[in-house]
Coordinates of C-alpha atoms in Angstrom, one line a residue:
Chain A
M1 CA -17.0 41.3 84.6
T2 CA -15.7 39.3 82.2
E3 CA -16.7 39.2 78.7
H4 CA -17.3 36.2 77.1
K5 CA -17.2 35.9 73.4
S6 CA -18.5 32.8 70.9
S7 CA -16.2 31.4 68.9
N8 CA -17.0 34.0 65.7
G9 CA -16.1 37.0 68.0
T10 CA -19.1 38.1 69.2
V11 CA -20.5 38.4 72.6
P12 CA -24.3 36.2 72.1
T13 CA -27.3 37.6 72.7
L14 CA -31.0 35.7 72.9
S15 CA -34.3 37.1 72.5
A16 CA -35.5 39.9 74.8
A17 CA -38.3 37.6 76.1
A18 CA -35.7 34.9 77.3
E19 CA -33.2 37.9 78.6
D20 CA -35.8 38.7 81.0
R21 CA -36.9 35.2 82.1
L22 CA -33.6 35.3 82.7
K23 CA -33.6 38.6 85.4
Q24 CA -36.4 37.4 86.7
L25 CA -35.2 33.8 87.8
V26 CA -32.2 35.0 89.0
S27 CA -33.8 37.6 91.7
R28 CA -36.1 34.5 92.8
Y29 CA -32.4 33.1 94.3
P30 CA -30.0 33.8 97.5
R31 CA -27.3 33.5 94.5
S32 CA -27.7 33.9 91.1
K33 CA -25.8 31.1 91.0
S34 CA -28.2 29.0 91.8
A35 CA -29.8 30.2 88.2
I36 CA -27.5 28.0 86.0
M37 CA -29.7 25.2 85.0
P38 CA -32.7 27.1 84.8
A39 CA -30.3 29.9 82.2
L40 CA -29.2 26.6 80.5
Y41 CA -33.0 25.3 79.5
I42 CA -33.5 29.1 78.2
A43 CA -31.0 29.0 76.3
Q44 CA -31.7 25.1 74.7
E45 CA -35.5 26.3 74.4
E46 CA -34.5 29.2 72.1
L47 CA -31.1 28.0 70.2
G48 CA -32.5 23.8 70.0
W49 CA -29.3 23.0 71.9
I50 CA -26.7 23.7 74.1
N51 CA -23.9 24.5 71.4
D52 CA -21.9 27.5 72.0
A53 CA -23.1 30.3 71.7
A54 CA -25.5 28.5 74.7
V55 CA -22.2 28.2 77.6
H56 CA -20.7 31.5 76.4
W57 CA -24.4 33.7 77.3
V58 CA -25.1 31.7 80.1
A59 CA -21.2 32.2 81.2
D60 CA -21.6 36.0 80.1
R61 CA -25.1 36.8 82.0
L62 CA -24.4 34.7 85.1
S63 CA -20.9 36.3 85.6
L64 CA -19.6 32.5 86.1
P65 CA -16.7 31.1 84.5
L66 CA -17.0 29.2 80.9
A67 CA -15.2 26.2 81.9
H68 CA -17.9 25.6 85.0
V69 CA -20.9 26.6 82.9
I70 CA -19.7 23.5 80.3
Q71 CA -19.3 21.5 83.2
V72 CA -22.7 21.5 84.9
A73 CA -23.5 21.3 80.9
T74 CA -22.2 17.9 80.5
F75 CA -22.8 17.0 83.3
Y76 CA -26.5 17.2 83.3
T77 CA -28.6 14.3 80.1
M78 CA -31.6 17.0 79.8
Y79 CA -29.2 19.7 77.9
Y80 CA -28.6 18.3 74.6
K81 CA -24.4 18.3 73.8
Q82 CA -26.0 17.9 70.1
P83 CA -28.5 19.5 67.8
V84 CA -31.7 17.2 68.2
G85 CA -35.0 16.9 65.9
K86 CA -37.9 19.0 66.0
Y87 CA -39.6 15.9 67.9
H88 CA -37.0 14.4 70.4
I89 CA -38.6 10.5 71.2
Q90 CA -36.7 9.6 75.4
V91 CA -38.3 5.6 75.8
C92 CA -37.5 5.1 79.1
R93 CA -36.0 1.7 79.7
T94 CA -35.6 0.8 83.0
L95 CA -37.4 -2.1 84.5
S96 CA -40.7 -1.5 85.2
C97 CA -41.2 0.2 81.1
M98 CA -38.2 -3.3 80.1
I99 CA -40.8 -5.8 81.8
C100 CA -44.1 -4.5 80.3
G101 CA -42.2 -3.8 76.4
A102 CA -40.0 -1.2 76.1
K103 CA -37.8 -2.5 74.3
D104 CA -40.8 -3.4 71.3
L105 CA -40.9 0.6 71.2
T106 CA -37.3 1.0 70.6
A107 CA -37.2 -1.3 67.7
H108 CA -40.3 0.3 66.1
I109 CA -38.9 3.7 66.3
K110 CA -35.4 2.3 64.9
Q111 CA -37.5 1.0 61.7
R112 CA -39.5 3.6 61.3
L113 CA -36.8 5.9 61.3
K114 CA -33.8 4.1 60.7
I115 CA -31.3 6.2 62.8
G116 CA -30.3 4.7 65.8
A117 CA -29.8 6.8 69.1
H118 CA -28.4 10.2 69.0
E119 CA -28.8 10.7 65.0
V120 CA -31.2 13.3 63.5
T121 CA -33.5 12.5 60.5
N122 CA -32.4 13.6 57.7
D123 CA -35.8 16.3 57.3
G124 CA -34.7 17.5 61.2
V125 CA -38.3 16.5 62.3
W126 CA -37.7 13.2 64.7
S127 CA -34.4 12.2 67.1
F128 CA -34.5 9.5 69.8
E129 CA -32.9 7.9 73.0
E130 CA -33.3 5.3 75.5
V131 CA -32.9 7.2 78.4
E132 CA -33.6 6.2 82.4
C133 CA -36.3 5.7 84.6
L134 CA -38.7 8.3 83.7
G135 CA -41.2 7.8 87.1
S136 CA -44.2 6.4 84.7
C137 CA -43.2 3.0 85.9
G138 CA -47.6 2.6 86.6
T139 CA -48.3 3.6 83.0
A140 CA -45.5 1.8 81.1
P141 CA -44.6 1.2 78.1
M142 CA -44.3 4.6 77.9
V143 CA -42.0 7.2 76.1
Q144 CA -41.1 11.1 76.6
I145 CA -41.4 13.7 73.7
N146 CA -40.0 17.0 74.1
D147 CA -42.2 17.9 77.0
V148 CA -44.6 15.6 77.1
F149 CA -45.2 12.1 78.1
F150 CA -47.4 9.9 76.2
E151 CA -48.0 6.5 78.2
N152 CA -49.5 3.1 78.0
L153 CA -48.3 2.4 74.3
T154 CA -48.1 -0.3 72.1
P155 CA -46.0 -0.2 69.1
E156 CA -48.9 -0.4 66.9
S157 CA -50.2 3.2 69.1
L158 CA -46.5 4.5 69.3
D159 CA -46.9 5.0 65.5
A160 CA -50.4 6.4 65.1
L161 CA -49.3 9.0 67.8
M162 CA -45.7 9.6 65.2
D163 CA -47.8 9.9 62.2
R164 CA -50.7 12.2 63.7
I165 CA -47.6 14.5 65.0
E166 CA -45.6 14.4 61.7
K167 CA -49.4 15.9 59.9
E168 CA -50.1 18.4 63.3
Q169 CA -46.6 19.4 63.9
P170 CA -47.9 20.2 67.6
D171 CA -45.9 22.1 69.7
L172 CA -44.7 19.6 72.8
R173 CA -44.1 22.0 75.3
Y174 CA -46.7 21.1 78.3
S175 CA -46.8 24.9 78.9
T176 CA -48.5 25.5 75.2
V177 CA -50.7 22.2 75.3
R178 CA -51.8 22.3 78.6
Q179 CA -55.2 23.5 77.2
D180 CA -55.5 20.8 74.9
L181 CA -55.2 18.4 77.3
G182 CA -57.8 16.3 77.2
A183 CA -59.0 16.5 73.8
G184 CA -54.8 16.5 72.6
L185 CA -52.2 14.9 71.9
S186 CA -51.0 14.0 75.1
G187 CA -53.7 12.2 76.1
E188 CA -56.6 10.4 78.9
P189 CA -55.9 13.1 81.1
K190 CA -57.5 11.2 83.7
S191 CA -55.8 8.1 83.0
R192 CA -52.3 9.8 82.9
L193 CA -52.5 11.9 85.9
Y194 CA -53.9 9.8 88.7
T195 CA -53.5 6.2 88.0
A196 CA -54.6 5.1 91.1
P197 CA -58.6 4.1 91.3
V198 CA -60.9 6.2 93.4
E199 CA -61.8 4.9 96.2
S200 CA -64.4 6.6 98.9
Chain B
M1 CA -58.7 -2.9 105.5
K2 CA -59.6 0.3 105.3
H3 CA -56.6 2.8 104.7
L4 CA -56.8 6.5 106.2
K5 CA -56.6 9.1 103.4
I6 CA -54.0 11.4 104.5
L7 CA -52.1 12.4 101.1
T8 CA -54.8 11.4 98.5
A9 CA -57.9 12.3 100.5
N10 CA -58.8 14.9 97.7
V11 CA -56.4 13.5 94.2
H12 CA -59.3 12.5 92.6
H13 CA -60.6 16.0 92.1
D14 CA -59.9 17.6 89.1
D15 CA -60.7 21.1 90.1
Q16 CA -58.2 20.1 94.1
I17 CA -55.0 22.2 91.3
E18 CA -57.0 25.0 92.3
L19 CA -56.3 26.8 95.2
D20 CA -60.3 28.4 96.1
A21 CA -61.3 24.2 95.4
Y22 CA -58.2 23.3 98.2
E23 CA -59.2 25.6 100.8
R24 CA -63.0 24.8 100.6
R25 CA -61.6 21.4 101.5
G26 CA -59.9 22.3 104.3
G27 CA -57.0 23.8 103.0
Y28 CA -54.6 26.2 104.4
Q29 CA -56.6 25.3 107.5
A30 CA -53.2 23.7 109.2
I31 CA -50.6 26.5 108.5
R32 CA -53.2 29.3 110.1
K33 CA -53.3 27.0 113.4
V34 CA -49.1 26.4 113.4
L35 CA -48.4 29.6 112.7
K36 CA -49.7 30.2 116.5
M37 CA -47.6 27.6 117.9
D38 CA -43.9 27.9 119.1
P39 CA -41.8 26.3 116.0
A40 CA -40.4 23.9 118.7
E41 CA -44.1 22.7 119.8
V42 CA -44.5 22.0 115.9
T43 CA -41.4 20.3 115.7
A44 CA -41.9 18.3 119.2
E45 CA -45.1 17.3 117.5
V46 CA -44.1 16.5 114.6
K47 CA -41.3 14.1 116.4
A48 CA -43.9 12.9 118.5
S49 CA -46.0 11.3 114.8
G50 CA -43.4 9.6 114.5
L51 CA -43.1 10.5 110.8
R52 CA -40.3 9.0 109.2
G53 CA -38.5 10.5 105.9
R54 CA -40.7 8.9 102.6
G55 CA -37.8 9.6 99.8
G56 CA -36.4 6.2 101.0
A57 CA -33.8 6.1 103.9
G58 CA -36.8 6.7 106.7
F59 CA -35.3 9.0 109.5
P60 CA -37.3 10.4 111.7
T61 CA -38.7 13.9 110.1
G62 CA -39.3 15.6 113.5
V63 CA -35.9 14.4 114.5
K64 CA -33.8 15.7 111.4
W65 CA -35.1 19.4 112.0
G66 CA -33.6 18.7 115.1
F67 CA -30.6 19.6 114.1
V68 CA -30.2 22.6 112.7
P69 CA -28.7 24.6 115.2
K70 CA -30.2 27.9 115.8
N71 CA -29.0 31.3 116.8
T72 CA -26.0 30.8 113.9
G73 CA -26.7 34.1 112.4
K74 CA -27.3 32.4 108.9
P75 CA -30.3 32.2 107.3
I76 CA -31.8 28.8 107.4
Y77 CA -33.0 26.7 104.2
L78 CA -35.8 24.3 103.5
L79 CA -35.8 21.6 100.3
N80 CA -38.3 20.1 99.0
N81 CA -36.8 16.9 97.2
A82 CA -38.9 16.2 94.1
D83 CA -36.2 14.9 92.5
E84 CA -37.6 12.0 92.7
S85 CA -36.0 9.9 90.8
E86 CA -35.5 6.1 91.9
P87 CA -36.5 3.5 89.7
G88 CA -40.4 2.1 90.0
T89 CA -41.3 5.3 91.3
F90 CA -43.9 8.2 91.1
K91 CA -45.7 8.8 94.0
D92 CA -44.2 12.5 94.6
R93 CA -45.8 13.6 91.0
L94 CA -49.1 12.3 92.2
L95 CA -48.9 14.9 94.9
M96 CA -47.6 17.5 92.8
E97 CA -49.9 17.4 90.0
R98 CA -53.1 16.3 91.5
D99 CA -52.8 18.5 94.7
P100 CA -49.6 21.0 94.9
H101 CA -51.0 23.1 97.3
L102 CA -51.0 20.3 100.1
V103 CA -47.0 20.0 99.2
I104 CA -46.8 24.2 99.7
E105 CA -48.9 23.5 103.1
G106 CA -46.2 21.3 103.9
M107 CA -43.8 23.1 103.5
M108 CA -45.3 26.6 105.0
I109 CA -45.6 24.4 108.0
A110 CA -41.6 22.7 107.8
A111 CA -40.8 25.9 107.1
W112 CA -42.0 28.0 110.0
A113 CA -40.8 24.6 112.1
L114 CA -37.4 25.1 111.2
G115 CA -37.4 29.3 110.9
A116 CA -36.5 29.1 107.1
N117 CA -37.7 32.3 104.4
W118 CA -36.3 30.9 101.7
C119 CA -37.9 27.3 99.9
C120 CA -37.4 25.5 96.8
A121 CA -38.7 22.3 95.6
Y122 CA -36.0 20.7 93.7
I123 CA -38.3 18.7 90.9
R124 CA -36.5 16.7 88.6
G125 CA -36.3 17.7 85.5
E126 CA -38.4 15.2 83.3
Y127 CA -40.9 16.2 85.2
S128 CA -42.3 19.2 83.2
F129 CA -45.6 18.6 84.1
P130 CA -45.8 18.3 87.8
A131 CA -43.3 21.4 88.0
L132 CA -45.8 23.5 85.9
M133 CA -48.4 22.6 88.3
Q134 CA -46.3 22.9 90.9
Q135 CA -45.3 26.4 89.9
R136 CA -48.4 27.3 89.2
A137 CA -50.3 26.8 92.5
V138 CA -47.5 28.9 93.7
D139 CA -47.9 31.3 91.6
Q140 CA -51.5 30.8 93.2
A141 CA -50.2 30.9 96.8
Y142 CA -48.6 34.4 95.8
E143 CA -51.4 35.7 94.3
K144 CA -53.9 35.8 96.8
G145 CA -50.7 36.8 99.1
Y146 CA -49.9 33.2 101.2
L147 CA -46.7 33.8 100.2
G148 CA -44.1 36.6 100.2
K149 CA -44.4 39.0 103.4
N150 CA -46.5 39.0 106.5
I151 CA -47.9 35.0 105.7
F152 CA -51.4 34.9 107.0
G153 CA -50.9 38.2 109.1
S154 CA -48.1 35.9 111.3
G155 CA -45.2 38.3 111.1
F156 CA -43.5 35.8 108.9
D157 CA -42.0 36.0 105.6
L158 CA -41.7 33.0 103.5
D159 CA -40.3 32.5 99.5
I160 CA -40.7 29.1 97.6
V161 CA -39.2 29.0 94.3
V162 CA -39.8 26.0 92.0
H163 CA -36.6 24.1 90.8
R164 CA -35.9 21.9 88.1
G165 CA -33.4 19.8 87.3
A166 CA -31.4 18.0 84.3
G167 CA -31.8 14.2 84.1
A168 CA -29.5 13.2 87.2
Y169 CA -30.3 10.7 89.7
I170 CA -27.4 11.6 92.0
C171 CA -29.2 14.5 92.5
G172 CA -32.1 12.9 94.9
E173 CA -29.4 12.7 97.1
E174 CA -29.5 15.2 99.5
T175 CA -26.2 16.9 99.7
G176 CA -26.0 16.2 94.9
L177 CA -29.4 18.0 95.8
I178 CA -27.3 20.7 97.4
E179 CA -24.5 21.3 95.8
S180 CA -27.1 20.8 92.3
L181 CA -29.0 24.3 93.9
E182 CA -25.4 25.7 94.3
G183 CA -25.3 25.9 90.7
N184 CA -22.9 23.1 90.0
K185 CA -22.4 18.8 89.2
G186 CA -24.7 17.3 91.2
Q187 CA -22.0 15.1 93.2
P188 CA -22.4 14.6 96.9
R189 CA -20.4 15.8 99.7
I190 CA -18.8 14.1 102.5
K191 CA -20.7 14.0 105.5
P192 CA -20.6 15.3 108.2
P193 CA -21.4 17.9 108.3
F194 CA -24.6 17.7 107.5
P195 CA -26.7 19.5 105.9
A196 CA -28.6 20.3 108.9
V197 CA -25.2 22.0 110.4
V198 CA -23.8 23.1 106.8
G199 CA -26.3 23.0 103.8
L200 CA -27.0 25.2 101.0
Y201 CA -24.4 28.1 100.6
G202 CA -22.7 26.7 104.2
C203 CA -26.0 27.6 106.0
P204 CA -28.1 24.7 107.7
T205 CA -30.9 23.2 105.6
V206 CA -33.4 21.1 105.8
V207 CA -34.1 18.5 103.2
N208 CA -36.9 16.8 103.0
N209 CA -38.9 14.6 100.2
T210 CA -42.7 16.2 99.5
E211 CA -44.6 12.6 100.4
T212 CA -42.8 13.7 104.0
L213 CA -43.8 17.5 103.4
A214 CA -47.3 16.5 102.2
A215 CA -48.2 14.9 105.6
L216 CA -47.3 17.9 107.7
P217 CA -50.8 19.2 107.2
W218 CA -52.6 16.2 108.3
I219 CA -50.4 15.7 111.5
M220 CA -50.7 19.0 112.9
L221 CA -54.3 19.6 111.9
N222 CA -55.3 15.5 113.5
G223 CA -52.4 16.0 116.4
A224 CA -49.6 13.3 116.3
S225 CA -51.4 10.8 118.5
S226 CA -53.9 10.4 115.3
Y227 CA -51.3 9.7 112.7
N228 CA -49.0 7.1 115.4
S229 CA -52.2 5.2 116.1
I230 CA -51.9 3.9 112.6
G231 CA -49.4 1.5 111.4
T232 CA -47.0 0.1 113.2
E233 CA -45.1 1.3 116.7
K234 CA -41.8 2.5 114.4
S235 CA -43.5 2.8 111.3
T236 CA -46.4 5.2 111.8
G237 CA -48.8 6.6 109.7
T238 CA -49.6 5.6 105.7
K239 CA -47.4 5.2 103.2
L240 CA -47.2 5.6 98.9
F241 CA -46.9 3.0 97.9
S242 CA -46.0 3.5 93.5
A243 CA -46.6 0.1 91.8
S244 CA -45.5 -0.9 88.5
G245 CA -45.2 -3.9 86.6
H246 CA -47.1 -7.1 85.9
I247 CA -50.0 -6.5 88.0
K248 CA -53.6 -6.0 86.6
K249 CA -54.0 -2.2 88.2
P250 CA -50.3 -0.1 88.2
G251 CA -51.0 2.8 90.4
V252 CA -50.4 5.0 93.1
Y253 CA -51.8 4.0 97.2
E254 CA -52.3 5.3 100.1
V255 CA -51.8 2.0 102.5
N256 CA -51.4 2.0 106.4
M257 CA -48.1 1.1 107.3
G258 CA -48.6 -2.8 108.6
Y259 CA -50.3 -3.7 105.8
P260 CA -50.1 -7.2 104.0
I261 CA -47.4 -7.5 100.8
L262 CA -49.8 -10.2 99.6
D263 CA -53.1 -8.4 100.2
F264 CA -51.4 -5.1 98.8
I265 CA -50.2 -7.5 95.4
N266 CA -53.9 -9.3 95.0
N267 CA -56.6 -6.6 96.4
E268 CA -54.7 -2.9 95.8
C269 CA -52.8 -3.9 92.7
G270 CA -55.8 -6.3 91.4
G271 CA -53.5 -9.5 90.9
M272 CA -51.1 -10.5 88.6
R273 CA -52.0 -9.2 85.1
G274 CA -52.4 -12.2 82.3
D275 CA -52.9 -14.6 85.4
K276 CA -49.6 -15.5 85.5
A277 CA -47.3 -16.6 88.7
L278 CA -45.7 -13.5 91.0
K279 CA -42.0 -13.9 91.1
A280 CA -40.2 -11.2 92.7
V281 CA -41.5 -8.2 93.6
I282 CA -39.1 -5.0 94.3
T283 CA -40.9 -3.6 97.3
G284 CA -39.3 0.6 97.8
G285 CA -37.3 1.1 95.0
S286 CA -34.4 -0.6 92.5
S287 CA -32.0 0.2 95.0
V288 CA -33.6 -2.9 98.0
P289 CA -33.2 -6.1 97.6
V290 CA -36.1 -7.9 95.9
L291 CA -38.0 -10.9 97.5
R292 CA -38.6 -13.7 95.9
A293 CA -43.3 -14.9 95.6
D294 CA -42.1 -17.6 98.7
E295 CA -40.5 -15.1 100.8
L296 CA -43.7 -12.6 101.0
E297 CA -46.1 -14.6 103.2
G298 CA -46.0 -12.6 106.5
V299 CA -44.0 -9.7 105.4
T300 CA -46.3 -6.5 105.7
L301 CA -45.4 -3.2 103.9
D302 CA -43.5 -1.4 107.3
Y303 CA -39.6 -0.5 108.4
E304 CA -39.4 -3.4 110.6
S305 CA -41.0 -6.2 108.5
C306 CA -39.2 -5.6 105.4
M307 CA -36.2 -5.3 106.8
E308 CA -37.0 -8.5 108.6
A309 CA -37.7 -9.9 105.4
G310 CA -34.3 -8.7 103.8
T311 CA -35.3 -5.5 102.0
F312 CA -36.4 -2.0 102.7
V313 CA -39.7 0.3 102.8
G314 CA -37.7 2.2 100.5
S315 CA -39.2 4.9 98.5
G316 CA -42.0 2.6 98.0
G317 CA -41.6 2.1 94.3
F318 CA -43.1 -1.2 93.7
I319 CA -42.4 -3.6 91.3
V320 CA -43.7 -7.0 90.4
M321 CA -42.5 -9.2 88.6
D322 CA -44.0 -12.1 87.1
E323 CA -42.6 -16.1 85.9
T324 CA -41.9 -14.7 82.6
T325 CA -39.8 -11.8 83.6
D326 CA -36.1 -13.4 82.9
M327 CA -34.1 -12.5 86.3
V328 CA -30.6 -12.2 84.4
E329 CA -31.5 -9.4 82.3
A330 CA -34.2 -7.4 85.2
C331 CA -30.5 -7.2 86.6
L332 CA -28.6 -6.2 83.9
N333 CA -31.0 -3.6 83.2
L334 CA -30.8 -2.2 86.5
Q335 CA -27.0 -2.3 86.4
H336 CA -27.2 -0.6 83.3
F337 CA -29.2 2.3 85.0
Y338 CA -26.7 2.5 88.0
S339 CA -23.7 2.3 85.6
H340 CA -25.0 5.4 83.3
E341 CA -26.6 7.5 87.0
S342 CA -23.1 6.9 88.8
C343 CA -21.7 10.8 89.4
G344 CA -18.0 9.6 88.4
Q345 CA -17.0 10.7 91.5
C346 CA -15.4 8.0 93.5
T347 CA -13.0 5.8 91.5
P348 CA -15.0 2.4 93.4
C349 CA -18.7 3.7 92.2
R350 CA -17.4 4.7 88.6
E351 CA -15.3 2.0 87.7
G352 CA -17.3 0.2 89.6
A353 CA -20.5 0.5 88.5
H354 CA -19.2 0.3 85.0
W355 CA -17.5 -3.6 85.4
V356 CA -20.7 -5.0 87.5
E357 CA -22.8 -3.9 84.1
K358 CA -20.1 -5.4 81.9
I359 CA -19.8 -8.8 84.1
V360 CA -23.6 -9.0 84.7
G361 CA -23.9 -8.6 80.2
R362 CA -21.5 -11.2 79.7
I363 CA -23.4 -13.6 81.6
Y364 CA -26.6 -12.7 79.8
H365 CA -25.4 -12.5 76.2
G366 CA -23.5 -16.6 76.7
G367 CA -19.7 -15.2 77.4
G368 CA -20.0 -15.3 81.2
S369 CA -18.1 -18.1 83.4
S370 CA -18.4 -19.2 86.3
S371 CA -15.5 -17.3 87.9
D372 CA -17.5 -14.4 86.8
L373 CA -19.9 -15.0 89.4
S374 CA -16.5 -14.9 92.1
L375 CA -15.5 -11.7 90.4
I376 CA -18.6 -9.8 90.5
G377 CA -18.4 -10.9 94.1
D378 CA -14.9 -9.0 94.4
V379 CA -15.7 -6.4 92.4
T380 CA -18.8 -5.4 94.3
K381 CA -17.0 -5.7 98.2
Q382 CA -14.7 -2.7 97.0
I383 CA -18.2 -0.7 96.4
A384 CA -19.9 -1.2 98.9
G385 CA -18.9 1.2 101.9
H386 CA -16.1 2.9 99.9
T387 CA -18.1 5.7 98.4
I388 CA -18.9 9.2 99.8
C389 CA -22.7 8.8 99.4
P390 CA -25.0 5.4 99.4
F391 CA -25.3 5.2 95.9
G392 CA -22.0 3.1 95.6
D393 CA -24.2 0.6 98.8
A394 CA -27.2 0.8 96.2
L395 CA -25.5 0.0 92.9
V396 CA -24.2 -3.4 93.7
V397 CA -27.8 -4.5 95.5
P398 CA -29.6 -5.9 92.6
V399 CA -25.9 -7.9 91.4
Q400 CA -26.1 -9.1 94.7
S401 CA -29.5 -9.5 95.1
F402 CA -30.9 -11.0 92.1
Y403 CA -28.3 -13.5 92.2
K404 CA -28.6 -14.3 96.0
K405 CA -32.3 -15.1 94.8
F406 CA -32.3 -16.7 91.9
P407 CA -28.8 -18.5 91.5
E408 CA -29.7 -21.0 88.9
E409 CA -30.6 -18.2 85.8
F410 CA -27.4 -17.2 86.4
N411 CA -25.6 -21.2 86.3
E412 CA -27.8 -22.0 83.2
R413 CA -26.6 -18.8 81.4
I414 CA -23.0 -19.8 82.5
D415 CA -23.7 -23.7 82.4
S416 CA -25.0 -23.1 78.4
A417 CA -22.6 -20.4 77.7
L418 CA -20.1 -23.2 78.6
V419 CA -21.7 -25.8 76.5
S420 CA -21.4 -22.9 73.6
Q421 CA -17.2 -22.7 74.3
I422 CA -17.2 -26.3 74.4
G423 CA -18.4 -27.0 70.7
N424 CA -16.5 -24.4 69.5
T425 CA -13.2 -25.7 67.6
H426 CA -11.2 -22.3 68.8
V427 CA -11.5 -22.9 72.6

């Protein structure tokens, strides 16, 4: 097996939990190469972004050429090729959101954070970018912060949400906020999850 | 009009995500019945139902299954295409979030009919929550013994893997999805061979949309004739439309095929927000031609009528725009989308998507000239039909249809640009 080393000369290791998760994942696929995408997610979750160590780790664990891992990591937009803030805001910019006010959200974020897209605030808390359709068109405009969708926003409600996130510093991964649904930061679950009216 | 609820009968129950509740409401009965049938009978029933692919292409599902060669000695794979990324579309998300066991049961039925022992639900990366709910339901099914070895005592083995994409629209194209699942960039393959013959890892593979799969339990329980008695001759059953834009009640609605489009806007969608005038509608996601308000009379939501009106049912991503919408800006918004999402494989698409966006952009920003309109014509002619996958055909749709339907808005931009240029001493 080829030994992949990161630029400081060591084979990167991630936490035991990450190594276990990857092993378990690989066993689910007919071929281990298919686990490259989940492997990149595991690395990103642990390292914050897809840095040198991340691609070396994936290449090493899946016995893949480094060039192939880099090629995949750079093709997909959800693998961050540079550090993002603790809270990364993705503003949906595509048609339904645009005609319902997405531009106002972006303008507000820029004004509040005084950064451009893909920049990180000095305190490391925030970064943002505009992204293509997030599949939340019926609850436009909306943003995704880390894993969580926040919908039917106005610049004011987004502002209040950002205040609250700064104050409470929540973990915005769905796997951790699930029990928080209903009362938590993810908003009103019923309206968020199911936007069609209930007909008898 | 009373619409049959085949896909959304139980989505309003909060506990529907639990296996027990799903089963209490009649779930996992269709698969028990199907496992006692001959797989060929199942395929015949689905063919007879007239069910067509709900991801956008509308290809008859049973016919697609029929393309899978038997006895090749290779495994057969079933892939659930939940890479829902077509702008305006959020219907599969509802199924995964609110009735994930229905999706699983649909996959089970298709897997039995095809003889597939390994299935994968490929869910778009941004859908963390739908993926979590789908994974949770899959875990419950394994725990109960409904997935894995010898499901329901039939001797049939079935594994389902929930796989997340990572933000590439092109992976919704079935061969792009297969490439991505193999661990590569999601760049589509040349067809033929079609995935039914050479798909995942070179093996026979069927890729079906989530909504398509979710219709299977009802069809198998109630029979093909119950399904095809709803809708029109060539568009049977019900379809989910995800409605968004300037309407009072955006959301996901299940309607019988053949439902008048204006009734849909006025009833289900609750009419126009702020009681402004309706200007335009995109019926099936951004890749289908836009319709003007005055073209909607008599159009119904089914494959035949939409096609007659010059558009498509597509994915059911229904975007409504009112009189305040700037159509040049809307067009530019979508061209930016296509420019961003081109996978970069074919030159006409990679370069063309970028150029179309640039030209529409300069018209929007007041730097366009009338020659830009013929330039758009030239560029788009060289894209459509000249690429490996249908993305090239899709990317020219907004600019062609928006200009065709709203030429005055483009011309106005160009004329005012001309006036300001004449007033400029540098010209």
